[in-house]
Amino acid sequence: QVQLVESGGGLVQAGGSLRLSCAVSGRTFRTYIMAWFRQAPGKERDFVAAITRNGGTTPYADSVKGRFTISRDNAKNTVYLQMNSLKPEDTAVYYCAAAASQWVTHLTRGYDYWGQGTQVTVSS
């Protein structure tokens, strides 16, 4: 069973930065496409960013391009989301997800495993 555990969320002022981490159990981390999604209260879970197995492709949602950076360390079974220039509209629960498929997707149904989420709150 694959387990994903997010950390690094918190309260930050607008313009600040946070770095989220997602630790993945098991020996097959390097075979997964990894992604971050977020869900604000009363809204659907939205795609934020993804990263392919070797880190060569990293698509982003338009709303975070130029501010967020996704990366992975296959030796540590961990994926990261560096978030800079945070805005109040970035406030949400952030989820880490893993996909066993070979195609990157923005759709939640394309991911096989999910973490429990970590709260990010950006104050104005």
Coordinates of C-alpha atoms in Angstrom, one line a residue:
Q1 CA 0.0 0.0 0.0
V2 CA 1.4 3.4 -1.0
Q3 CA 1.0 6.2 1.6
L4 CA 1.5 9.9 1.0
V5 CA 2.1 12.3 3.8
E6 CA 2.2 16.1 3.2
S7 CA 3.8 18.6 5.5
G8 CA 4.8 22.3 5.4
G9 CA 1.5 24.0 5.3
G10 CA 0.7 27.0 7.6
L11 CA -0.3 30.6 7.8
V12 CA 1.6 33.2 5.8
Q13 CA 1.1 36.8 4.8
A14 CA 0.5 37.8 1.2
G15 CA 3.8 37.9 -0.7
G16 CA 5.4 35.3 1.5
S17 CA 6.6 31.8 0.7
L18 CA 6.0 28.2 1.9
R19 CA 7.5 24.9 0.9
L20 CA 5.3 21.9 0.9
S21 CA 6.7 18.3 1.1
C22 CA 5.1 15.0 0.4
A23 CA 6.8 11.8 1.6
V24 CA 5.8 8.6 -0.2
S25 CA 6.2 5.2 1.3
G26 CA 7.3 2.2 -0.8
R27 CA 10.1 1.4 -3.2
T28 CA 8.3 2.4 -6.3
F29 CA 8.2 6.2 -5.9
R30 CA 10.4 6.8 -9.0
T31 CA 7.7 5.0 -11.1
Y32 CA 5.0 7.5 -10.3
I33 CA 4.0 10.7 -11.9
M34 CA 3.5 13.1 -8.9
A35 CA 1.2 16.1 -8.6
W36 CA -0.2 18.7 -6.3
F37 CA -3.8 19.7 -6.2
R38 CA -5.7 22.2 -4.0
Q39 CA -9.2 22.6 -2.7
A40 CA -10.7 25.8 -1.3
P41 CA -13.8 25.7 0.8
G42 CA -16.9 25.0 -1.3
K43 CA -14.9 24.5 -4.4
E44 CA -13.7 21.5 -6.5
R45 CA -10.2 20.1 -6.1
D46 CA -8.0 21.8 -8.7
F47 CA -4.8 20.8 -10.4
V48 CA -1.7 22.9 -9.3
A49 CA 1.3 21.2 -10.8
A50 CA 2.7 17.8 -11.8
I51 CA 6.1 16.3 -12.4
T52 CA 7.1 13.3 -14.5
R53 CA 9.2 10.4 -13.3
N54 CA 12.6 11.9 -14.1
G55 CA 11.5 15.5 -13.5
G56 CA 11.8 16.4 -17.1
T57 CA 8.3 17.7 -17.5
T58 CA 6.5 20.0 -15.1
P59 CA 3.1 21.4 -16.1
Y60 CA 1.5 24.1 -14.0
A61 CA -1.9 25.7 -13.6
D62 CA -2.0 29.1 -15.2
S63 CA -2.8 30.6 -11.8
V64 CA 0.5 29.5 -10.3
K65 CA 2.9 29.8 -13.2
G66 CA 6.0 31.8 -12.4
R67 CA 5.3 31.6 -8.6
F68 CA 5.2 27.9 -7.8
T69 CA 7.9 25.3 -8.5
I70 CA 7.4 21.5 -8.2
S71 CA 10.4 19.2 -7.8
R72 CA 11.2 15.7 -6.7
D73 CA 14.0 13.8 -5.0
N74 CA 13.7 10.1 -6.0
A75 CA 16.4 9.2 -3.5
K76 CA 14.3 10.5 -0.7
N77 CA 10.9 9.5 -2.1
T78 CA 9.7 13.0 -1.7
V79 CA 8.0 15.6 -3.9
Y80 CA 8.1 19.3 -3.1
L81 CA 6.1 22.4 -4.0
Q82 CA 7.9 25.7 -3.5
M83 CA 5.3 28.5 -3.3
N84 CA 6.4 32.1 -3.7
S85 CA 4.6 35.4 -3.9
L86 CA 1.6 33.8 -2.2
K87 CA -1.8 35.5 -2.6
P88 CA -5.0 35.2 -0.5
E89 CA -6.6 33.2 -3.3
D90 CA -3.9 30.5 -2.9
T91 CA -5.6 29.6 0.4
A92 CA -6.7 26.0 0.3
V93 CA -6.0 22.5 1.5
Y94 CA -3.1 21.2 -0.7
Y95 CA -3.0 17.5 -1.6
C96 CA -0.2 15.4 -3.0
A97 CA -1.2 12.7 -5.5
A98 CA 0.6 9.8 -7.3
A99 CA -0.2 8.3 -10.6
A100 CA 0.9 4.9 -11.9
S101 CA 0.0 5.7 -15.4
Q102 CA 2.5 7.0 -18.0
W103 CA 0.5 10.1 -18.9
V104 CA 0.4 13.4 -17.0
T105 CA -3.2 14.6 -16.4
H106 CA -4.8 17.5 -14.8
L107 CA -7.8 15.3 -13.7
T108 CA -8.2 14.0 -10.2
R109 CA -9.4 10.6 -11.6
G110 CA -6.0 10.1 -13.2
Y111 CA -4.3 9.7 -9.8
D112 CA -4.2 6.5 -7.8
Y113 CA -3.1 7.6 -4.4
W114 CA -3.7 10.7 -2.3
G115 CA -2.4 12.3 0.8
Q116 CA -4.5 13.6 3.6
G117 CA -3.8 17.3 2.7
T118 CA -2.1 20.2 4.4
Q119 CA -3.8 23.6 5.0
V120 CA -2.3 26.7 3.5
T121 CA -3.7 30.0 4.6
V122 CA -2.6 33.3 3.1
S123 CA -3.6 36.5 4.9
S124 CA -4.0 39.8 3.2

